[in-house]
Coordinates of C-alpha atoms and ligand atoms in Angstrom, one line a residue:
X20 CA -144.2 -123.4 40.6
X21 CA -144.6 -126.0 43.7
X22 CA -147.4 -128.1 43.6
X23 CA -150.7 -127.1 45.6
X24 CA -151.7 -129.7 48.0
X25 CA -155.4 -130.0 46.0
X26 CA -158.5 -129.2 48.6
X27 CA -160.5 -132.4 49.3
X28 CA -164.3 -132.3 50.2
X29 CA -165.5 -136.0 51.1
X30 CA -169.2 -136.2 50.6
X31 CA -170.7 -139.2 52.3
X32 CA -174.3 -140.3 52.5
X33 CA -175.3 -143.5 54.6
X34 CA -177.4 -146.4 52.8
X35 CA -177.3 -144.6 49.7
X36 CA -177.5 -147.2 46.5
X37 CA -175.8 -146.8 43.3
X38 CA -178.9 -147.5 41.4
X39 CA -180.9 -145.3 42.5
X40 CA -178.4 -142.2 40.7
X41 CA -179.2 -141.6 37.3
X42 CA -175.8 -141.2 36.7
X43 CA -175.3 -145.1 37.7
X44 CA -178.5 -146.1 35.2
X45 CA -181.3 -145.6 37.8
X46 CA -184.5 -146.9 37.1
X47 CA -186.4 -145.6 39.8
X48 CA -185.4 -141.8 40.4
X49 CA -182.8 -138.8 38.6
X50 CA -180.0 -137.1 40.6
X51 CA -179.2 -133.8 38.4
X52 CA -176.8 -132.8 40.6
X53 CA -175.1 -136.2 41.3
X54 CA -175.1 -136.8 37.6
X55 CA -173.7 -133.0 37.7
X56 CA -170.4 -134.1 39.7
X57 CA -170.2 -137.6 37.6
X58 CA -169.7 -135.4 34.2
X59 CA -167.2 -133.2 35.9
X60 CA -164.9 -136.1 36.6
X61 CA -164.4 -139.8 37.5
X62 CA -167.7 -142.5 37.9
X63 CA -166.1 -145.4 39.1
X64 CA -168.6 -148.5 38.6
X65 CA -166.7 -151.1 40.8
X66 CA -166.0 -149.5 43.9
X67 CA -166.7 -151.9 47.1
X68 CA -166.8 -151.6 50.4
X69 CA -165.1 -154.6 52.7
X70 CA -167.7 -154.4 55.6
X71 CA -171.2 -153.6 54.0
X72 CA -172.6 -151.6 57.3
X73 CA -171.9 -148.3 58.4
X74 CA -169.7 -147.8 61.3
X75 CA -167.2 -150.3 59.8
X76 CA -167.4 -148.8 56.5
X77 CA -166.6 -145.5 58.3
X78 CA -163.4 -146.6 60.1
X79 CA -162.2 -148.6 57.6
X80 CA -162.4 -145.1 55.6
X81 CA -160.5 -143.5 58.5
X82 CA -158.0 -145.9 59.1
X83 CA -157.4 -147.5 55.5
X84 CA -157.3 -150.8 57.6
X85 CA -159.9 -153.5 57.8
X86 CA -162.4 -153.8 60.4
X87 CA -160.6 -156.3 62.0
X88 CA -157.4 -154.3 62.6
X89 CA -159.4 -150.6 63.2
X90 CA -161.3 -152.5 65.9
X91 CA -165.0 -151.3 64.2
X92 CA -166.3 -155.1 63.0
X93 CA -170.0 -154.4 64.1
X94 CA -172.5 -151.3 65.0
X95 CA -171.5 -151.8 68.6
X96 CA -167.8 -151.0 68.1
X97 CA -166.2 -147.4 68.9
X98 CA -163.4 -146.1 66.7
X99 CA -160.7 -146.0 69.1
X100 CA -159.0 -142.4 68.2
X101 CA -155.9 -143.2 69.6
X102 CA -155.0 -145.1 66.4
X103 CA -153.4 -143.5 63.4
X104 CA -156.3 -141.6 61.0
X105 CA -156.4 -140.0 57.8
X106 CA -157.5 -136.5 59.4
X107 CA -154.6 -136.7 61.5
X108 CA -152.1 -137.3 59.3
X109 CA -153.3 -134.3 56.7
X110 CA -153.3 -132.5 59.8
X111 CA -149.8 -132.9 60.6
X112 CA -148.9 -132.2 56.9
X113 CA -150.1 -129.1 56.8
X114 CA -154.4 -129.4 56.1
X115 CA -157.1 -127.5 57.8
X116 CA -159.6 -130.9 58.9
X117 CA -162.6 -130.6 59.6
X118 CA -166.3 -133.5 60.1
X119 CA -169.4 -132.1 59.6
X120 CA -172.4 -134.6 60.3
X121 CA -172.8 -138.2 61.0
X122 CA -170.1 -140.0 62.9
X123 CA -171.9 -143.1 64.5
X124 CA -168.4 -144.3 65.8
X125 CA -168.8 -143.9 69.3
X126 CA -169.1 -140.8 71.7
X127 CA -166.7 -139.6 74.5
X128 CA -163.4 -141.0 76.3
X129 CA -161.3 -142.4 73.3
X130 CA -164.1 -142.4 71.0
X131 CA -164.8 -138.8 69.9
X132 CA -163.2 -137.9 66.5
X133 CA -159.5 -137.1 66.4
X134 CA -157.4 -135.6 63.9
X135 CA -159.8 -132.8 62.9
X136 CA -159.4 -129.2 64.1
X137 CA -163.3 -128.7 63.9
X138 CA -166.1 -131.8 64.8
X139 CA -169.8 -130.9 64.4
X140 CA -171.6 -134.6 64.7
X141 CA -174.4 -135.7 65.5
X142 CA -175.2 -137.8 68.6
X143 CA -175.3 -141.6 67.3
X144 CA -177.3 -141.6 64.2
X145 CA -179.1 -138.5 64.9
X146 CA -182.6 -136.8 63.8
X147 CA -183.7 -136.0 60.2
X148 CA -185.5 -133.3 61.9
X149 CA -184.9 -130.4 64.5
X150 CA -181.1 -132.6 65.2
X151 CA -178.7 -132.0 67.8
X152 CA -175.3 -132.2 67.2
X153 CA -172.4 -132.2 68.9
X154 CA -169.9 -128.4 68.4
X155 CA -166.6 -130.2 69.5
X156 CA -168.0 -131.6 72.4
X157 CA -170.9 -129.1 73.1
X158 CA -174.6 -130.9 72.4
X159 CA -177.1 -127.6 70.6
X160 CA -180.1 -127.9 69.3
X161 CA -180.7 -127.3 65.5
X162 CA -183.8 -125.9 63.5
X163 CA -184.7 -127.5 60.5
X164 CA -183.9 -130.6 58.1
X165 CA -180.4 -132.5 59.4
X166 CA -179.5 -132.7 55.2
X167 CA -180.2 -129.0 54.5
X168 CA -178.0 -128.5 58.5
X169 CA -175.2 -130.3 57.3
X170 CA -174.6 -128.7 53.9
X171 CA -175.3 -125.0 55.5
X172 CA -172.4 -126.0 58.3
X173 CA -170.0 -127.2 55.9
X174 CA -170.2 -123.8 53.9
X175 CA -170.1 -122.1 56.6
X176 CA -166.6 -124.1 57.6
X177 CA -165.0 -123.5 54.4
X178 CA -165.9 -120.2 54.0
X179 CA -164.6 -119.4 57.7
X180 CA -161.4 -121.7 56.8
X181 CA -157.6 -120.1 57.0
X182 CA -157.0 -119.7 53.0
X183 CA -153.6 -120.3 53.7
X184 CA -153.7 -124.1 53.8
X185 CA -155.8 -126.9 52.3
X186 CA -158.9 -128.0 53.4
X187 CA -159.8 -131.8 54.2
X188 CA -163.4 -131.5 55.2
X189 CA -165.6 -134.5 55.9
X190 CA -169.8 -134.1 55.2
X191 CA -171.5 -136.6 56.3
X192 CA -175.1 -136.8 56.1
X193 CA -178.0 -139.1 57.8
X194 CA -179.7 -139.4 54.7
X195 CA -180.9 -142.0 53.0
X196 CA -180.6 -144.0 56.2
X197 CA -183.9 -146.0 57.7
X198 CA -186.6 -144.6 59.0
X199 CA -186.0 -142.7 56.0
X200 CA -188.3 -139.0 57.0
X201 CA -188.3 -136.7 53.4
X202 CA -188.3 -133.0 54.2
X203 CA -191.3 -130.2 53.3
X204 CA -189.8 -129.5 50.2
X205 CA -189.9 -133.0 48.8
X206 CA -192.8 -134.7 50.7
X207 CA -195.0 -134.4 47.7
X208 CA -192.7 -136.0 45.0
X209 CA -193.7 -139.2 43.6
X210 CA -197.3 -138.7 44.8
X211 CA -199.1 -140.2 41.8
X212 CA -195.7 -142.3 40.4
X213 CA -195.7 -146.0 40.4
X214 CA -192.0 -147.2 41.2
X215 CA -191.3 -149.8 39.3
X216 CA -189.9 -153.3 41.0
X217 CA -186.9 -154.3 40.3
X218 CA -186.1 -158.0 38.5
X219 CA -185.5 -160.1 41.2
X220 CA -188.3 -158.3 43.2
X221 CA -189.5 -162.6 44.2
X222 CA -186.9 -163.8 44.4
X223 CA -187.3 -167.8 45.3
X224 CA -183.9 -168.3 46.5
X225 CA -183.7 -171.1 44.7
X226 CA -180.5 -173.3 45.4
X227 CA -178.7 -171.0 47.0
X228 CA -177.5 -170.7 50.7
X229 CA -180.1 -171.0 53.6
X230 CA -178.5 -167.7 54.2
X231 CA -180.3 -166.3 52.3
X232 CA -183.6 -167.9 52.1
X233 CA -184.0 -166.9 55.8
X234 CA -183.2 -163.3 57.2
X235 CA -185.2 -160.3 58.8
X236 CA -185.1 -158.2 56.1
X237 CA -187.8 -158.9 53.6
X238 CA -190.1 -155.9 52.2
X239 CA -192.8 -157.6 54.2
X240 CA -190.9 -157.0 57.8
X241 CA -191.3 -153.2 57.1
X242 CA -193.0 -152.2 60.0
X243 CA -195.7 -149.3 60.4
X244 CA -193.2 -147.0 61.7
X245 CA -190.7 -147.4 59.1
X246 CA -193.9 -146.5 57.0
X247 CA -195.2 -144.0 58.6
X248 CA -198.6 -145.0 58.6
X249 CA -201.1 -147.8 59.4
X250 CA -201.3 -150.6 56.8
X251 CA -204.3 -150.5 54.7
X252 CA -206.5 -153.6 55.2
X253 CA -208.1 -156.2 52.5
X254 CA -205.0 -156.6 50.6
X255 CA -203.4 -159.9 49.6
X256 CA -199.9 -160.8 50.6
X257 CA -198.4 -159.8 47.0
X258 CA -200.6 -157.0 47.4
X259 CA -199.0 -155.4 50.8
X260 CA -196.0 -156.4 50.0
X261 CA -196.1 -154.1 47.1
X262 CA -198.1 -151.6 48.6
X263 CA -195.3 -151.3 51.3
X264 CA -192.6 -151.7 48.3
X265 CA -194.1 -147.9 47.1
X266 CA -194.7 -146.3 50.3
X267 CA -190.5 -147.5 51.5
X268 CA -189.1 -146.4 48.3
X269 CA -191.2 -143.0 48.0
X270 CA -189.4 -142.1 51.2
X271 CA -186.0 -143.0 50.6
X272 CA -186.3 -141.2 47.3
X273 CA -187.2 -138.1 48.9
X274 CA -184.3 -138.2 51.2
X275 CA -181.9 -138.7 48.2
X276 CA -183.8 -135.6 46.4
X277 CA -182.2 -133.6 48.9
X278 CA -179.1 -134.8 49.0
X279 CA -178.8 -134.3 45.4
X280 CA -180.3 -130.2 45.7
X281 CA -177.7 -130.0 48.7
X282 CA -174.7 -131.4 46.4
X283 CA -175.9 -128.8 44.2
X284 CA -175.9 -126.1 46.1
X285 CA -172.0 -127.3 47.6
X286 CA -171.0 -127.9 44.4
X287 CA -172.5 -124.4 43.0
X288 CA -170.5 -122.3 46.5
X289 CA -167.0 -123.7 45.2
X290 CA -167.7 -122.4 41.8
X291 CA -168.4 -119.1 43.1
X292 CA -166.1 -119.2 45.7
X293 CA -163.3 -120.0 42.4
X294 CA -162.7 -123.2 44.7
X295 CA -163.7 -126.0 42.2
X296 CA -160.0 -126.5 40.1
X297 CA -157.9 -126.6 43.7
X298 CA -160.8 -128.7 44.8
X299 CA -161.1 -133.1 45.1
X300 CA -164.6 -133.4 45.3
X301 CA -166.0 -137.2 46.1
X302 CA -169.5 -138.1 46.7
X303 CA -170.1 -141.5 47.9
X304 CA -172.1 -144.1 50.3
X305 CA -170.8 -145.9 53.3
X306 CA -172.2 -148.9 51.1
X307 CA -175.0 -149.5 49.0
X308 CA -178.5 -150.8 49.7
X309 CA -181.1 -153.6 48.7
X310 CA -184.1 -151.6 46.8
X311 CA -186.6 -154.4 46.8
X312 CA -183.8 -156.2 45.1
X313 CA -183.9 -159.9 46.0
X314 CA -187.2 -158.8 47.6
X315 CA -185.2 -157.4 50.4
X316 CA -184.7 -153.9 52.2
X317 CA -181.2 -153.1 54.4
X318 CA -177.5 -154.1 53.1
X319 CA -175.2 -156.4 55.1
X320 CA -175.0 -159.1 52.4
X321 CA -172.2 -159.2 50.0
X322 CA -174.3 -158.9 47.3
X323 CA -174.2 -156.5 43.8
X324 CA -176.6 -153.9 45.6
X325 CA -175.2 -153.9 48.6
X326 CA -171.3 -154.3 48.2
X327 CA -171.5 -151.5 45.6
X328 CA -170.5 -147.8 46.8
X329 CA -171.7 -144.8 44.1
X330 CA -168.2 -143.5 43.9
X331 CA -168.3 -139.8 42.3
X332 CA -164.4 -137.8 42.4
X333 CA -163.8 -134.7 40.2
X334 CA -160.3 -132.7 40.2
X335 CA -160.7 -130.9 36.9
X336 CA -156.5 -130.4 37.9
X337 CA -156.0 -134.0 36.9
X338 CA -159.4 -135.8 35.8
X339 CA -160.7 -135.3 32.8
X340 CA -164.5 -134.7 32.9
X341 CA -166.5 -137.9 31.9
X342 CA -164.2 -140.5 32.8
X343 CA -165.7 -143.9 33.8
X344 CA -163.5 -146.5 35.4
X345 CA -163.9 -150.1 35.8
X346 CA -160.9 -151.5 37.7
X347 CA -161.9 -153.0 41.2
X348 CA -161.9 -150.3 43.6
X349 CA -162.6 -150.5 48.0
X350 CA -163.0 -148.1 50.7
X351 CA -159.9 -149.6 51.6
X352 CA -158.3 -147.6 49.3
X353 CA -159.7 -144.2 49.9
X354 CA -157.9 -142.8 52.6
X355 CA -154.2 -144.2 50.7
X356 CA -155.4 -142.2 47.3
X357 CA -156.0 -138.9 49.5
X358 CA -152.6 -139.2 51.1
X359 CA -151.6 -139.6 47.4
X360 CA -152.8 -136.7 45.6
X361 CA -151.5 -134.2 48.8
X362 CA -148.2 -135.7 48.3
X363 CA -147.6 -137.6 51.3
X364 CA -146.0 -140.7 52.2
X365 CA -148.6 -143.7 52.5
X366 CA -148.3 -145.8 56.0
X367 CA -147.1 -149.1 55.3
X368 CA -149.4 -150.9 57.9
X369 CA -152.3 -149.1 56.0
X370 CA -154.0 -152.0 53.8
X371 CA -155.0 -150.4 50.7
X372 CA -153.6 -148.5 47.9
X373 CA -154.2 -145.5 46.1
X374 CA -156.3 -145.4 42.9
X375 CA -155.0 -141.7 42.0
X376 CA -153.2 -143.2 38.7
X377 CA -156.4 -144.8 37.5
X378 CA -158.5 -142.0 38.2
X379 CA -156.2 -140.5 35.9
X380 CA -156.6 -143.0 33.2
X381 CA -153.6 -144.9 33.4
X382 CA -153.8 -148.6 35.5
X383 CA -151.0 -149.7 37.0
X384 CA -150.0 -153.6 35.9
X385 CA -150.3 -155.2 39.1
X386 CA -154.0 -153.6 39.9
X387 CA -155.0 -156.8 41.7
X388 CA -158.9 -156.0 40.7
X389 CA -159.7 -158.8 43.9
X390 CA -161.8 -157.3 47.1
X391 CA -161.8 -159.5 50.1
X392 CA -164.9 -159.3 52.2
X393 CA -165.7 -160.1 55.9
X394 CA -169.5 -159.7 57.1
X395 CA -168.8 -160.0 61.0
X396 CA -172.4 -159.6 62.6
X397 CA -173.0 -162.7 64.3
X398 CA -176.3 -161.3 65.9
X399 CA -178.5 -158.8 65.3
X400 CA -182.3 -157.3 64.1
X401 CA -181.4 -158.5 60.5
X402 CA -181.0 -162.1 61.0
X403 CA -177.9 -161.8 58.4
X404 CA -175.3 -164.6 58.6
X405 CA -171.7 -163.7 59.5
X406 CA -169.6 -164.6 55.6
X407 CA -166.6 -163.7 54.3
X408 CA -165.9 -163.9 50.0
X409 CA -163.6 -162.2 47.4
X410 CA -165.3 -160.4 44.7
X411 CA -162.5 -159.9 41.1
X412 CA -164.3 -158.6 38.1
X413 CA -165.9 -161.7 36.6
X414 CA -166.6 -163.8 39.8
X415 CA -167.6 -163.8 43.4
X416 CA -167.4 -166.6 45.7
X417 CA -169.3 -165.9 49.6
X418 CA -168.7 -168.5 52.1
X419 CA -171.4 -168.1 54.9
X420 CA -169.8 -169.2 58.1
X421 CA -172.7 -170.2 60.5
X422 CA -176.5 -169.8 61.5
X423 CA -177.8 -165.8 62.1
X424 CA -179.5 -165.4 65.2
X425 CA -181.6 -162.2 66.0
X426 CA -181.4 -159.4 68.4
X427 CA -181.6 -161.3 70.8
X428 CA -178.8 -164.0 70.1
X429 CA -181.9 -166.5 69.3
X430 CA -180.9 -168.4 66.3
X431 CA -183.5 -168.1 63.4
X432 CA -185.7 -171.2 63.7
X433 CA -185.5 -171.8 59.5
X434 CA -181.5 -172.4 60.3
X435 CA -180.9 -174.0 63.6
X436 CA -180.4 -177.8 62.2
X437 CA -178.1 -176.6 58.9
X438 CA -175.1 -177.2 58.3
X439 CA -172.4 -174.5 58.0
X440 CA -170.4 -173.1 56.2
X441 CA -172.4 -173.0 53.0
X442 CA -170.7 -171.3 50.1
X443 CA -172.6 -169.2 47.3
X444 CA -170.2 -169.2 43.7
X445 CA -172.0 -166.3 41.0
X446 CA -170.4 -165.9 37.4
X447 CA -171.1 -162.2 37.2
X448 CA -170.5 -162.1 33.3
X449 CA -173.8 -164.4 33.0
X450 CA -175.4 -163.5 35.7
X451 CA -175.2 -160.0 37.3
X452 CA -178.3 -160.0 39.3
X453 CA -176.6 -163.2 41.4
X454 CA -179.3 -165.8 41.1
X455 CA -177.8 -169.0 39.9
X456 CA -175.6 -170.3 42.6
X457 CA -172.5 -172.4 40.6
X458 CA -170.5 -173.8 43.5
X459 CA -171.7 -177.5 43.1
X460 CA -171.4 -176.7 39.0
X461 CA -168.6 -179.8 38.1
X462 CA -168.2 -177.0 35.0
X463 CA -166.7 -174.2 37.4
X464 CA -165.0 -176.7 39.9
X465 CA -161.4 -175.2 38.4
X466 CA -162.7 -171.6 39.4
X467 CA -164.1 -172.6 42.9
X468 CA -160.5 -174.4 43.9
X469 CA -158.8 -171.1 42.5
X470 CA -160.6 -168.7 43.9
X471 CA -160.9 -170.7 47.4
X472 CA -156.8 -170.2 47.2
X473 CA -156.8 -166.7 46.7
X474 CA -159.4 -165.6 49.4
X475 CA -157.4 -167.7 52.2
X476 CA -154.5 -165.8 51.0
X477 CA -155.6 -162.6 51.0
X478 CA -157.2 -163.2 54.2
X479 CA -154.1 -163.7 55.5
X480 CA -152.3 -160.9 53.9
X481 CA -154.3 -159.0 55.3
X482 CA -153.5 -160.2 58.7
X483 CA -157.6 -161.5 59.6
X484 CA -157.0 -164.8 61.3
X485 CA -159.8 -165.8 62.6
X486 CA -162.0 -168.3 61.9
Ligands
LIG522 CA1 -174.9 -147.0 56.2

């Protein structure tokens, strides 16, 4: 009997943390339905992304290239849809593609998605509520909650599809992404719940990088419109700070509540539909998220809670339910293990590899287990330096390059007379949450010159020669 090309339905949130999934140890919140998909199949605990912000993490997704070479190193970059994309190449091997969702990769002229026979996205990062997405081109108005929108349009897809061919459909939602608005059905959860904080909630900073003693992303630069309501008055510092610690985290919670009834009710259509053997299903993040860890809100950084994607595949076909996998995964390598389980030839210019062996339990010998990093912002509302590091499964070594400078390209005054580059050395088997900074250690000077050799290599491997 030939082979069915399996169907593949990519679920992708944007900002959504691993640890805040039950399924990933959460301490703060339980996602049935993620933890639902997680038992069905594959939970991979070191996946990565290479860019930890969303419209690179999205085109290096498409493109299995890094942000460099897809042309997507910042927000304000367009994916260029001339270039060769997964979609396309599906497409022209016999899939049925289809995006359903956020894009946030640019609008009109070369910018609109390519390779998919159907595109329903929204404009830029679109509206939680009432939304207005784009029908191939076509801007209509939508009634209702954007997460709740998304799912309902992606059933309708794949229940409208040609059953003749295999289906590659991309559902992308807004949520969990900042300014973080819950819907009806979930605005009351939490109400009289104290979230806890996490460890390194105060975080001193203590000798580590100025990079990360200065930045615009502290708990206490939530504003009272990410809140959602005025600041009460009387409170201390440590008080507000926690106060606006609840209020933040309430929200994003909510969002992710829905996501996880909406993976539900996807994941309860292709049961009934008989779709679920025949069917890749992958819920991830376009990266992960700072939760008060570090005393921080937003991602960027090339740290644990940021760098980490949730990465959630089942194919009962090949993977057997339960399987948790530890080997050093990227976003890289996404589009590479697609091409991989529909049978088709991988590009040689694309930069990753496919993972489909390991999802199956068996790791090839030459898994490198080494993700190279490149943070390219050099400006921005985060005040986040620009860095680039390799992560491998016991250490990770961050060199930030220069100053970080604010929206308005104004350097942040706490920087302007260091010196750069300042380089960050963690030994993730002693110390996960990333606080002792070992660089200067004369004990790990071996590790430092050794791991210095292999980022400069990969960096030129993989062909990023600047600076
Ligand atoms: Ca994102």
């Amino acid at each position: 009997m030939k082979n069915k090309q399996p169907n593949i339905l990519f679920i992708m949130t944007d900002d959504h943390a691993a640890h805040a999934m039950s399924c990933y140890g959460s301490k703060v919140n339980t996602t049935p339905q993620m933890d639902r998909l997680a038992d069905m199949g594959a939970r991979f605990d070191n996946c990565f992304c290479t860019n930890s912000i969303c419209a690179p993490s999205r085109a290096v997704i498409l493109s299995g290239k890094h942000s460099h070479l897809n042309g997507v190193k910042t927000l304000e970059d367009g994916f260029d849809g001339r270039q060769q994309n997964l979609p396309k190449i599906l497409k022209a091997h016999g899939y049925q593609t289809s995006i359903i969702g956020k894009w946030h990769l640019g609008h009109g002229g070369n910018y609109d998605p390519t390779g998919f026979d159907y595109w329903n996205i929204f404009h830029g990062q679109g509206d939680y509520i009432n939304p207005k997405l784009y029908d191939m081109g076509e801007l209509k108005q939508h009634i209702g909650y954007a997460t709740d929108i998304v799912t309902d349009l992606t059933i309708d897809w794949i229940k409208n599809r040609d059953e003749e061919k295999p289906f590659f459909m991309m559902c992308h939602h807004k949520a969990p992404h900042r300014h973080w608005v819950p819907d009806e059905k979930h605005k009351d959860m939490y109400e009289d719940v104290e979230i806890p904080v996490p460890d390194t909630f105060n975080d001193t900073y203590e000798g580590r990088s100025d990079a990360v003693k200065f930045n615009l992303m502290k708990i206490e630069e939530l504003t009272e419109f990410d809140l959602k309501q005025p600041f009460p008055e009387g409170l201390t510092d440590a008080e507000l700070k926690h106060w606006k610690y609840q209020r933040y985290m309430k929200d994003y919670l909510k969002c992710i509540a829905s996501v996880d009834d909406n993976i539900g009710r996807l994941l309860d259509f292709l049961e009934a539909e008989g779709l679920i053997e025949d069917t890749i299903v992958v819920y991830t993040s376009d990266q992960g998220f700072f939760l008060g860890d570090h005393g921080w809100f937003d991602k960027r950084y090339m740290l644990e809670e940021s760098l980490r994607m949730p990465f959630l595949m089942s194919y009962p076909r090949a993977i057997k339910p339960g399987t948790v996998i530890n080997e050093l995964v990227s976003n890289l390598d996404f589009a590479e293990t697609f091409l991989d389980y529909a049978g088709i030839e991988i590009p040689e210019d694309m930069q990753g590899r496919s993972f489909r062996t390991i999802a199956e339990g068996e790791v090839p010998e030459d898994w490198g287990n080494t993700l190279y990093y490149r943070y390219w912002v050099y400006e921005g509302e985060h005040g986040v330096s620009p860095h680039y590091g390799i992560r491998t499964l016991d250490y990770k070594l961050i060199c930030y390059l220069k100053e970080a400078r604010d929206f308005n390209g104004v350097c942040l005054k706490e920087v302007e007379d260091k010196e750069w580059p300042q380089w960050e050395l963690f030994d993730l088997r002693t110390d996960s949450e990333e606080l002792r900074n070992v660089y200067d250690d004369p004990a790990y000077q071996t590790v430092v010159e050794e791991l210095k050799e292999k980022l400069y290599a990969l960096k030129a491997q993989y062909q990023d020669y600047e600076d």
